[in-house]
Amino acid sequence: MPGNAFGQAFRFTTWGESHGPAIGCVVEGVPPLIPLAEADIQPYLDQRKPGQSRYTTQRREEDRVTILSGVFEGRTTGTPIALEIRNADQRSKDYGEIADKFRPGHADVTYWGKYGIRDYRGGGRSSARETAMRVAAGGVARKVLDHLLGSGAVTIRAGLVEMGGDGIDRDAWTWDEVDRNPFFCPDAEAAARWGGLLDAARKQGSSLGAVVEVVAEGVPLGLGEPVYDKLDADLAKAMMSINAVKGVEIGAGFAAARLSGEDNADEMRMADGRIAFLTNCAGGVLGGISTGQPLVVRFAVKPTSSILTPRRTVDRFGQETEIVTKGRHDPCVGIRAVPVGEAMMAVVLADHLLRHRGQIGGTGGVTGPS
Amino acid sequence: MPGNAFGQAFRFTTWGESHGPAIGCVVEGVPPLIPLAEADIQPYLDQRKPGQSRYTTQRREEDRVTILSGVFEGRTTGTPIALEIRNADQRSKDYGEIADKFRPGHADVTYWGKYGIRDYRGGGRSSARETAMRVAAGGVARKVLDHLLGSGAVTIRAGLVEMGGDGIDRDAWTWDEVDRNPFFCPDAEAAARWGGLLDAARKQGSSLGAVVEVVAEGVPLGLGEPVYDKLDADLAKAMMSINAVKGVEIGAGFAAARLSGEDNADEMRMADGRIAFLTNCAGGVLGGISTGQPLVVRFAVKPTSSILTPRRTVDRFGQETEIVTKGRHDPCVGIRAVPVGEAMMAVVLADHLLRHRGQIGGTGGVTGPS
Amino acid sequence: MPGNAFGQAFRFTTWGESHGPAIGCVVEGVPPLIPLAEADIQPYLDQRKPGQSRYTTQRREEDRVTILSGVFEGRTTGTPIALEIRNADQRSKDYGEIADKFRPGHADVTYWGKYGIRDYRGGGRSSARETAMRVAAGGVARKVLDHLLGSGAVTIRAGLVEMGGDGIDRDAWTWDEVDRNPFFCPDAEAAARWGGLLDAARKQGSSLGAVVEVVAEGVPLGLGEPVYDKLDADLAKAMMSINAVKGVEIGAGFAAARLSGEDNADEMRMADGRIAFLTNCAGGVLGGISTGQPLVVRFAVKPTSSILTPRRTVDRFGQETEIVTKGRHDPCVGIRAVPVGEAMMAVVLADHLLRHRGQIGGTGGVTGPS
Amino acid sequence: MPGNAFGQAFRFTTWGESHGPAIGCVVEGVPPLIPLAEADIQPYLDQRKPGQSRYTTQRREEDRVTILSGVFEGRTTGTPIALEIRNADQRSKDYGEIADKFRPGHADVTYWGKYGIRDYRGGGRSSARETAMRVAAGGVARKVLDHLLGSGAVTIRAGLVEMGGDGIDRDAWTWDEVDRNPFFCPDAEAAARWGGLLDAARKQGSSLGAVVEVVAEGVPLGLGEPVYDKLDADLAKAMMSINAVKGVEIGAGFAAARLSGEDNADEMRMADGRIAFLTNCAGGVLGGISTGQPLVVRFAVKPTSSILTPRRTVDRFGQETEIVTKGRHDPCVGIRAVPVGEAMMAVVLADHLLRHRGQIGGTGGVTGPS
């Protein structure tokens, strides 16, 4: 009933507030005998870490993860794996204004209304800081995929495909480019434009939204549990649960609603003894089950709500007022959502792989006649 | 682990294949002492029922629901409510072609690949027939909302806002219009255009996609369980789990990614002692918790995959072939998805209302200072 | 959250009241391609069926089970299996007395107090009639065990080892005897005595309690999910959830508390390349995981609360009164609990087998060095 | 699916190995606004702490608990509460013998067989050290009960009622006595005898079993979710999941199987406008729902398996050998199971109270007409 866990067979439960002593998670269901160390997880946290370019917040979060259980002599034991990150920088400071005022676009008003109390320091539990533990759990999930399907058999990558309404040229898509610019953008020219866009937005005390695309290749056919835990349904939940996400689509997504039936239905031929789809409007899922094609998910991230432009709001005493959200904020939270989207893809796949193995045995198949 | 149930506190589990003897569901967690009869559920099934206009399949499905348990002397007892619909029309017929061939855009190939067996008659478990039980469960969920929040306090309505890429004029939105045309369209002029569009598509052996918008008004502030069972995350899963849905968005949705931070953050003022949001880009959810504003969800439905235009495919023996899906099919499955979307909204709300009451007590609040 | 389902990977949800139109269950998680028909389930229901000897109630319940979904051309498809039994004998009759009075030892007072309403006809949901669906689900679970471990690899048997305080001679234990007397008693002499005991109790308008022992042989080493879903913890829950059960023990059970540490710890030797335990005080479970030895569970069933001796009670208006429970009741409900205990053992094993396969792969092992 | 969590509405997930850097748990579902500090939890941990008398292990475990999240300005916020205990004493030492040999009566052989790897240091995950987190979670659960039902409305107490086969005189039961002897024994004379018994057992390199009785008074009528999550079924699972427990019984328990129907069925009269049961054979539960009477649960704890008497066993290479379990071990693990049993009672009650409130509203009732 409580909502702090994700997944069923591969399951992680997160805890912690932005400015508490630590954040952490417990990862359950990991098969035994998988080599695992902090070094397997840390690189993903480093990708998400703020302060890596002038386009993300300049806060210092080392985000150094520690494994506290579930690993013995370098390998998983099948028991729960506790991960923890100590919060380095919790200077006592004056939170006066946000303690009482509800920041528009933030969860201040709803946490207050629901619980009657909120840890307002840095957003408390509703802070995007929580996503660090998603990324950590995602690192473990990738190890599970590697262990069960073969090292590198599944690749999970993501990039920013739109910022402030400016989309990439999909023909220019270059995965390597993602690591070369501060926006995780697969199109070098778009990345160049976005630098200017973001500088302008910041100068105006504004912020920008973005669209993230996550692609998983090498996913075996057969993952997904119809009719309510369809693979795409769980992916939709996974992505929509990330802070600031307002929309999710699979494959052609909303554009599919504009296609004709004959254009949308991916035809099939045989190639090398396997079924080969001629297109991938489905985004790798049919009837809630993976087809073996690339799994393609996109999600929309709203513009950062913490902005320097004054906004009208009310305080908890019912007084009308204004607020300016000072401090070190990402002008586009969509950027750092990229590794989070990858992580959520990884945990959904690990979960469904174990669930599939439980009921059916094996680890899914290739798209072929049988 | 199995994926046939939805919800936690208000929970329903469905079963049944398109051409089996019956379909049904078990609804659990319903509070006791709620007046309930088949007549409370049947009207919603009738909305979804095929054959009501020439724009939906001419199959005859009476879809007559029976309550088999959980109700005593006209009121719920708190024990599980079994609902059942007998399948009237299961003539033995020749399924030869679809028994062996994988229809493009359908789950044939993935069910076969995952399970190694599939009930191909009418799509079996992957048939949209399953959605009848969602609608039935939704009827019970509405009674729960009425019982706990006051009769009619929450209204859940939906309409088709786009068909074949042709969108409505939102300024012309008239809820009453939804019941006056065969498309559940809130814009009379758009509905008029769509008749022609759909006739043309059918004539060409093609089909059209659509976008459905579901709006819940009167939802109290406070529903949703961060950070993984956020209200919007569960709504995304609920809608994406409906057959043929490829995208889900909340409030401004994907368009939010194109707004500036100051335009997207809904400002607040006081009105009548309550907090009044000046806009609703958030679609009624902040931080995964309902704000008390209208809850606005849209989802994209792909064009019907069963079309008369021949498509290339393969059969289960690995032979390349073609297929034409004959039979009585909806040229736009998005139409009949409208009552299904409403139902999924109702079950998500009933579930979160009970979950909220469990942890916090009460049934949520209004948006006000406290 | 609702409590009508049992199991996680192999999961069944039951519904129905004693005197409603039907009772049923939905069995989820069953692997595909298992041959399954009503004839696989009916024999277990027949064992539990009343009226088979003069020692059980003379009610006529045909308990004819029907499979409504999840099976295609004689084999499971991996989708939910709906089972249903129509209630044949629901003559309208006068329930006046039990409608208002709370029968001592029954759930009348607690259902009334909890829900504010109760279906008093035959005990409604709290009737032992519900256990028929446990037995049906158990029949499916046995097929799963056979399918995954080999036909007959696991044998699940149970017997009555004590009635009215009169225990069997364990040295006389003969499994075949269980089918030869109306008490499922493995000791012929005890069975002979019990006939007299039960006749005497009935003549006095009284009833007797009993102890059931369930033994599963051939269970592979490795089933159980520490530390909360230990195999023995789930067995304890499974058995305690059966109507009228007041105690559960594993292996030596309560007697273990009277043994010395050296007598209780089962020593190990090698035999045929496998580990052989010299004793089985543990009852086949160590640390919540099966050892490969016979799994031994006993549970205590209280004497039937429906008796002809007048008992003091109160009615729902707060008036003191007396009650005599007329009708056709089992003088010892423990007898018919025997097939129910077997069924619960089967479902726990099927559930843990699938859960084990999900996380670890394979179907458990033998007790050997590796 | 993984088995590291207990409860549904009030839910806790534990992690950690005996000799790892720390152990911990995440407690979810706690209502907001409850005053909570480490000082509310520590006293229960201190009761369980070893080394308090010469009758428990002399290991030094400070077991100092820290709250890492979910509490703000001294009150719960409704978000997950992370509790952690750092393991002070993890000297590197030679585990050679138990690293390879399977200790009889321990989980060594089953963890090895199931997972193919085990953290043998101090028993790893299977160590009774894990129960410290049950006790910690129980401390939080008690606060929930106090908050929702009134401070002190529910009292949960436990005592040892039998050791090494020597039972207490129930007529001499004095709750205050429990705190006055090192055995949590409510009978002073029995406690005096047990000192001698235990000294003798230890001198012989042996160990003793015990029976614990847990009593909860003030539990409102109505808690429990039939038919699978009955209150007694969940209590049975809760207690059976504690290390070394081999049997659980409710109320008269196994003795109920020896009573006549008229002696066992607790009669009812009115007293002060409420229903008063004349006896409590049921142990406070009817049909899986609390009656409002004292909830009485007993569980059997096997004698410590770690003994100084040499036992025959095998090692992981399949060699027959002997083992003597040296080190500082409790000669009767039943003693320290007393606060653990109380804790499990508390978490079951908190869980069912929240579940009840979710479906029914309110916090249960008194036993009265309505």
Tab-separated table of C-alpha atoms in Angstrom, chain C residues 9-321:
chain	number	residue	atom	x	y	z
C	9	ALA	CA	3.620	-16.073	-8.079
C	10	PHE	CA	0.998	-18.825	-7.991
C	11	ARG	CA	-1.943	-16.838	-6.726
C	12	PHE	CA	-5.617	-17.538	-6.293
C	13	THR	CA	-8.445	-15.224	-5.328
C	14	THR	CA	-11.693	-16.682	-4.033
C	15	TRP	CA	-15.186	-15.244	-3.886
C	16	GLY	CA	-18.653	-16.365	-2.966
C	17	GLU	CA	-20.989	-16.929	-0.068
C	18	SER	CA	-22.382	-20.164	1.242
C	19	HIS	CA	-25.876	-19.547	-0.077
C	20	GLY	CA	-25.208	-17.240	-3.017
C	21	PRO	CA	-25.635	-18.344	-6.619
C	22	ALA	CA	-22.071	-19.642	-6.924
C	23	ILE	CA	-18.586	-19.705	-5.468
C	24	GLY	CA	-15.421	-19.410	-7.479
C	25	CYS	CA	-11.802	-18.519	-7.736
C	26	VAL	CA	-9.301	-17.090	-10.173
C	27	VAL	CA	-5.956	-18.870	-10.333
C	28	GLU	CA	-3.114	-16.763	-11.714
C	29	GLY	CA	0.491	-17.445	-12.555
C	30	VAL	CA	0.037	-20.990	-13.822
C	31	PRO	CA	2.733	-21.809	-16.387
C	32	PRO	CA	1.444	-22.437	-19.902
C	33	LEU	CA	1.219	-25.761	-21.714
C	34	ILE	CA	0.090	-27.822	-18.714
C	35	PRO	CA	-2.678	-30.309	-19.562
C	36	LEU	CA	-5.660	-29.351	-17.415
C	37	ALA	CA	-9.307	-30.330	-17.291
C	38	GLU	CA	-12.075	-30.374	-14.716
C	39	ALA	CA	-11.291	-34.055	-14.188
C	40	ASP	CA	-7.936	-33.062	-12.696
C	41	ILE	CA	-9.635	-31.028	-10.020
C	42	GLN	CA	-12.901	-32.803	-9.319
C	43	PRO	CA	-11.454	-35.774	-7.396
C	44	TYR	CA	-10.082	-33.485	-4.697
C	45	LEU	CA	-13.425	-31.749	-4.397
C	46	ASP	CA	-15.086	-35.111	-4.085
C	47	GLN	CA	-12.829	-35.962	-1.139
C	48	ARG	CA	-13.976	-32.845	0.614
C	49	LYS	CA	-17.621	-33.227	-0.423
C	50	PRO	CA	-20.019	-33.625	2.483
C	51	GLY	CA	-22.387	-36.494	2.908
C	52	GLN	CA	-19.944	-39.254	2.113
C	53	SER	CA	-20.363	-40.956	5.435
C	54	ARG	CA	-22.666	-40.560	8.375
C	55	TYR	CA	-19.871	-38.671	10.095
C	56	THR	CA	-20.144	-35.596	7.936
C	57	THR	CA	-23.027	-33.282	7.194
C	58	GLN	CA	-25.793	-34.752	5.071
C	59	ARG	CA	-26.156	-31.594	3.019
C	60	ARG	CA	-26.137	-32.259	-0.683
C	61	GLU	CA	-23.432	-30.270	-2.374
C	62	GLU	CA	-22.495	-31.651	-5.722
C	63	ASP	CA	-19.565	-29.241	-5.956
C	64	ARG	CA	-19.205	-29.691	-9.683
C	65	VAL	CA	-16.337	-27.449	-10.827
C	66	THR	CA	-16.214	-25.721	-14.227
C	67	ILE	CA	-13.176	-24.131	-15.870
C	68	LEU	CA	-14.220	-20.867	-17.508
C	69	SER	CA	-10.950	-19.511	-18.825
C	70	GLY	CA	-7.217	-19.984	-19.157
C	71	VAL	CA	-7.325	-23.387	-20.835
C	72	PHE	CA	-7.271	-23.837	-24.611
C	73	GLU	CA	-7.475	-27.167	-26.362
C	74	GLY	CA	-6.834	-28.921	-23.084
C	75	ARG	CA	-3.766	-27.013	-21.994
C	76	THR	CA	-3.150	-23.978	-19.844
C	77	THR	CA	-2.329	-20.802	-21.734
C	78	GLY	CA	-0.635	-18.824	-18.952
C	79	THR	CA	-3.666	-16.568	-18.554
C	80	PRO	CA	-5.931	-16.574	-15.467
C	81	ILE	CA	-7.914	-19.732	-14.840
C	82	ALA	CA	-11.421	-19.069	-13.541
C	83	LEU	CA	-13.037	-21.925	-11.628
C	84	GLU	CA	-16.663	-21.912	-10.601
C	85	ILE	CA	-19.080	-24.064	-8.644
C	86	ARG	CA	-22.759	-23.263	-8.890
C	87	ASN	CA	-24.592	-23.616	-5.610
C	88	ALA	CA	-27.294	-26.139	-6.314
C	89	ASP	CA	-29.276	-26.089	-3.150
C	90	GLN	CA	-30.337	-22.591	-2.155
C	91	ARG	CA	-33.916	-23.116	-1.085
C	92	SER	CA	-35.357	-20.009	0.367
C	93	LYS	CA	-35.768	-20.781	4.026
C	94	ASP	CA	-36.289	-19.115	7.318
C	95	TYR	CA	-33.025	-17.919	8.759
C	96	GLY	CA	-34.817	-15.930	11.436
C	97	GLU	CA	-32.903	-17.116	14.438
C	98	ILE	CA	-29.370	-16.964	13.127
C	99	ALA	CA	-30.183	-13.758	11.293
C	100	ASP	CA	-30.360	-11.939	14.590
C	101	LYS	CA	-28.476	-14.041	17.099
C	102	PHE	CA	-24.720	-14.410	17.244
C	103	ARG	CA	-23.762	-18.082	17.364
C	104	PRO	CA	-20.955	-18.649	19.904
C	105	GLY	CA	-17.705	-19.782	18.302
C	106	HIS	CA	-18.840	-18.444	14.951
C	107	ALA	CA	-17.852	-15.330	13.066
C	108	ASP	CA	-21.362	-13.865	13.318
C	109	VAL	CA	-20.449	-11.291	15.927
C	110	THR	CA	-17.205	-10.208	14.330
C	111	TYR	CA	-18.497	-9.874	10.763
C	112	TRP	CA	-21.390	-7.864	12.159
C	113	GLY	CA	-19.075	-5.727	14.240
C	114	LYS	CA	-16.553	-5.160	11.490
C	115	TYR	CA	-18.748	-4.641	8.455
C	116	GLY	CA	-22.059	-3.568	9.993
C	117	ILE	CA	-23.777	-6.085	7.735
C	118	ARG	CA	-23.512	-9.830	7.247
C	119	ASP	CA	-24.913	-12.410	4.914
C	120	TYR	CA	-26.160	-14.737	7.633
C	121	ARG	CA	-27.420	-17.438	5.275
C	122	GLY	CA	-25.284	-20.451	6.081
C	123	GLY	CA	-22.529	-18.276	7.460
C	124	GLY	CA	-22.132	-16.330	4.238
C	125	ARG	CA	-18.522	-15.660	3.453
C	126	SER	CA	-17.302	-17.139	6.754
C	127	SER	CA	-18.760	-20.547	5.900
C	128	ALA	CA	-16.394	-23.478	5.454
C	129	ARG	CA	-17.951	-23.712	2.009
C	130	GLU	CA	-15.239	-21.303	0.902
C	131	THR	CA	-12.674	-24.045	1.446
C	132	ALA	CA	-14.017	-25.828	-1.643
C	133	MET	CA	-12.212	-23.234	-3.748
C	134	ARG	CA	-8.986	-23.831	-1.823
C	135	VAL	CA	-9.271	-27.462	-2.751
C	136	ALA	CA	-9.938	-26.564	-6.385
C	137	ALA	CA	-6.913	-24.254	-6.487
C	138	GLY	CA	-4.903	-26.991	-4.813
C	139	GLY	CA	-5.786	-29.312	-7.669
C	140	VAL	CA	-4.305	-26.840	-10.121
C	141	ALA	CA	-1.239	-26.393	-7.906
C	142	ARG	CA	-0.571	-30.135	-7.964
C	143	LYS	CA	-0.557	-30.035	-11.749
C	144	VAL	CA	2.026	-27.262	-11.614
C	145	LEU	CA	4.239	-29.322	-9.308
C	146	ASP	CA	3.897	-32.355	-11.560
C	147	HIS	CA	4.664	-30.318	-14.631
C	148	LEU	CA	7.763	-28.642	-13.263
C	149	LEU	CA	9.224	-31.397	-11.099
C	150	GLY	CA	8.037	-34.500	-12.894
C	151	SER	CA	4.805	-36.374	-12.551
C	152	GLY	CA	4.440	-37.717	-9.028
C	153	ALA	CA	7.794	-36.326	-7.920
C	154	VAL	CA	6.087	-34.568	-5.048
C	155	THR	CA	3.448	-36.412	-3.076
C	156	ILE	CA	1.192	-34.509	-0.724
C	157	ARG	CA	-0.830	-36.541	1.717
C	158	ALA	CA	-2.639	-35.820	4.941
C	159	GLY	CA	-4.421	-37.649	7.682
C	160	LEU	CA	-6.234	-37.103	10.943
C	161	VAL	CA	-3.857	-37.955	13.783
C	162	GLU	CA	-6.009	-37.046	16.743
C	163	MET	CA	-9.728	-36.721	17.375
C	164	GLY	CA	-11.342	-35.589	20.604
C	165	GLY	CA	-7.997	-35.932	22.328
C	166	ASP	CA	-7.505	-39.525	21.193
C	167	GLY	CA	-4.308	-39.756	19.171
C	168	ILE	CA	-3.175	-42.399	16.749
C	169	ASP	CA	-0.365	-44.863	17.289
C	170	ARG	CA	2.289	-43.387	15.020
C	171	ASP	CA	3.975	-46.773	14.676
C	172	ALA	CA	0.788	-48.044	13.066
C	173	TRP	CA	0.822	-45.304	10.446
C	174	THR	CA	-0.345	-46.730	7.104
C	175	TRP	CA	-1.014	-44.265	4.324
C	176	ASP	CA	-3.319	-46.641	2.493
C	177	GLU	CA	-5.522	-46.786	5.560
C	178	VAL	CA	-6.411	-43.127	5.076
C	179	ASP	CA	-8.698	-43.995	2.163
C	180	ARG	CA	-10.343	-46.888	3.955
C	181	ASN	CA	-12.066	-45.143	6.821
C	182	PRO	CA	-14.337	-42.099	6.948
C	183	PHE	CA	-11.841	-40.134	9.056
C	184	PHE	CA	-8.793	-40.008	6.783
C	185	CYS	CA	-7.044	-41.763	9.664
C	186	PRO	CA	-3.757	-43.588	8.951
C	187	ASP	CA	-4.248	-45.919	11.949
C	188	ALA	CA	-7.053	-48.469	11.536
C	189	GLU	CA	-7.491	-49.056	15.234
C	190	ALA	CA	-7.802	-45.402	16.041
C	191	ALA	CA	-10.333	-45.037	13.256
C	192	ALA	CA	-12.389	-47.775	14.808
C	193	ARG	CA	-12.369	-46.028	18.187
C	194	TRP	CA	-13.242	-42.664	16.659
C	195	GLY	CA	-16.468	-43.975	15.164
C	196	GLY	CA	-17.737	-44.595	18.673
C	197	LEU	CA	-16.400	-41.334	19.997
C	198	LEU	CA	-18.128	-39.341	17.300
C	199	ASP	CA	-21.424	-41.167	17.651
C	200	ALA	CA	-21.374	-40.456	21.363
C	201	ALA	CA	-20.567	-36.795	20.846
C	202	ARG	CA	-23.367	-36.391	18.369
C	203	LYS	CA	-25.818	-38.129	20.621
C	204	GLN	CA	-24.950	-35.604	23.326
C	205	GLY	CA	-25.457	-32.702	20.937
C	206	SER	CA	-21.731	-32.047	21.184
C	207	SER	CA	-18.816	-32.045	18.761
C	208	LEU	CA	-15.126	-32.941	18.642
C	209	GLY	CA	-11.880	-31.286	17.658
C	210	ALA	CA	-9.058	-32.900	15.732
C	211	VAL	CA	-5.449	-32.615	14.619
C	212	VAL	CA	-4.488	-32.943	10.948
C	213	GLU	CA	-1.013	-33.819	9.737
C	214	VAL	CA	0.071	-32.951	6.198
C	215	VAL	CA	3.221	-34.451	4.722
C	216	ALA	CA	4.843	-33.472	1.442
C	217	GLU	CA	7.558	-35.764	0.147
C	218	GLY	CA	9.882	-35.088	-2.746
C	219	VAL	CA	10.019	-31.342	-2.181
C	220	PRO	CA	13.318	-30.101	-3.589
C	221	LEU	CA	15.817	-28.322	-1.380
C	222	GLY	CA	15.741	-24.556	-1.657
C	223	LEU	CA	12.109	-23.417	-1.508
C	224	GLY	CA	11.296	-20.506	0.807
C	225	GLU	CA	12.019	-16.794	0.856
C	226	PRO	CA	13.656	-15.604	4.078
C	227	VAL	CA	13.186	-13.806	6.258
C	228	TYR	CA	9.463	-13.019	6.201
C	229	ASP	CA	8.184	-15.369	3.537
C	230	LYS	CA	9.938	-18.376	4.954
C	231	LEU	CA	8.400	-21.594	3.736
C	232	ASP	CA	7.236	-22.488	7.231
C	233	ALA	CA	5.875	-18.987	7.840
C	234	ASP	CA	3.763	-19.220	4.693
C	235	LEU	CA	2.627	-22.709	5.639
C	236	ALA	CA	1.624	-21.442	9.068
C	237	LYS	CA	-0.429	-18.690	7.492
C	238	ALA	CA	-1.932	-21.060	4.948
C	239	MET	CA	-3.120	-23.515	7.570
C	240	MET	CA	-4.175	-20.952	10.160
C	241	SER	CA	-6.360	-19.289	7.533
C	242	ILE	CA	-8.492	-22.452	7.257
C	243	ASN	CA	-11.773	-22.204	9.146
C	244	ALA	CA	-11.615	-23.407	12.781
C	245	VAL	CA	-7.839	-23.880	12.887
C	246	LYS	CA	-6.250	-22.710	16.158
C	247	GLY	CA	-2.666	-23.927	15.972
C	248	VAL	CA	0.029	-24.915	13.500
C	249	GLU	CA	3.356	-26.634	14.006
C	250	ILE	CA	6.241	-27.760	11.821
C	251	GLY	CA	8.265	-30.942	12.387
C	252	ALA	CA	8.649	-31.570	16.097
C	253	GLY	CA	6.665	-28.382	16.662
C	254	PHE	CA	5.745	-27.588	20.253
C	255	ALA	CA	7.524	-30.756	21.320
C	256	ALA	CA	10.772	-29.230	20.038
C	257	ALA	CA	10.575	-26.794	22.929
C	258	ARG	CA	11.000	-29.789	25.241
C	259	LEU	CA	13.976	-31.325	23.475
C	260	SER	CA	17.622	-30.694	24.235
C	261	GLY	CA	19.732	-28.911	21.695
C	262	GLU	CA	21.603	-32.081	20.796
C	263	ASP	CA	18.422	-34.107	20.327
C	264	ASN	CA	16.719	-31.477	18.252
C	265	ALA	CA	19.497	-30.618	15.794
C	266	ASP	CA	19.193	-33.099	12.941
C	267	GLU	CA	22.644	-34.504	12.257
C	268	MET	CA	23.910	-35.083	8.736
C	269	ARG	CA	25.788	-37.840	6.954
C	270	MET	CA	26.435	-38.597	3.296
C	271	ALA	CA	24.460	-41.274	1.475
C	272	ASP	CA	24.619	-41.926	-2.239
C	273	GLY	CA	26.457	-38.680	-2.768
C	274	ARG	CA	23.751	-36.684	-1.083
C	275	ILE	CA	23.380	-35.229	2.339
C	276	ALA	CA	21.185	-37.443	4.489
C	277	PHE	CA	19.678	-36.088	7.675
C	278	LEU	CA	19.567	-38.665	10.443
C	279	THR	CA	16.362	-37.274	11.933
C	280	ASN	CA	13.736	-34.740	10.889
C	281	CYS	CA	12.868	-32.669	13.941
C	282	ALA	CA	13.006	-29.671	11.646
C	283	GLY	CA	10.102	-31.021	9.622
C	284	GLY	CA	11.901	-30.302	6.382
C	285	VAL	CA	12.677	-26.609	6.871
C	286	LEU	CA	15.813	-24.842	8.089
C	287	GLY	CA	16.056	-21.067	8.137
C	288	GLY	CA	12.761	-20.947	6.276
C	289	ILE	CA	14.073	-22.960	3.322
C	290	SER	CA	13.165	-26.551	2.467
C	291	THR	CA	15.868	-29.131	3.218
C	292	GLY	CA	14.674	-31.822	0.838
C	293	GLN	CA	13.380	-33.938	3.710
C	294	PRO	CA	9.653	-34.573	4.081
C	295	LEU	CA	7.802	-31.401	4.912
C	296	VAL	CA	5.675	-32.100	7.987
C	297	VAL	CA	2.941	-29.743	9.160
C	298	ARG	CA	0.257	-30.322	11.776
C	299	PHE	CA	-2.704	-28.145	12.597
C	300	ALA	CA	-5.353	-28.195	15.313
C	301	VAL	CA	-9.025	-27.873	14.416
C	302	LYS	CA	-11.428	-26.785	17.109
C	303	PRO	CA	-14.654	-28.715	17.668
C	304	THR	CA	-17.581	-27.678	15.501
C	305	SER	CA	-19.257	-24.645	16.998
C	306	SER	CA	-22.656	-25.551	15.550
C	307	ILE	CA	-24.036	-27.853	18.234
C	308	LEU	CA	-27.418	-28.927	19.523
C	309	THR	CA	-26.619	-28.093	23.136
C	310	PRO	CA	-28.150	-24.706	23.975
C	311	ARG	CA	-25.571	-21.970	24.472
C	312	ARG	CA	-25.938	-18.542	25.993
C	313	THR	CA	-25.523	-15.638	23.623
C	314	VAL	CA	-26.853	-12.211	22.697
C	315	ASP	CA	-28.610	-10.890	19.637
C	316	ARG	CA	-27.864	-7.878	17.520
C	317	PHE	CA	-30.281	-5.771	19.546
C	318	GLY	CA	-28.262	-6.376	22.700
C	319	GLN	CA	-30.684	-8.859	24.218
C	320	GLU	CA	-29.397	-11.873	26.102
C	321	THR	CA	-30.729	-15.114	24.723
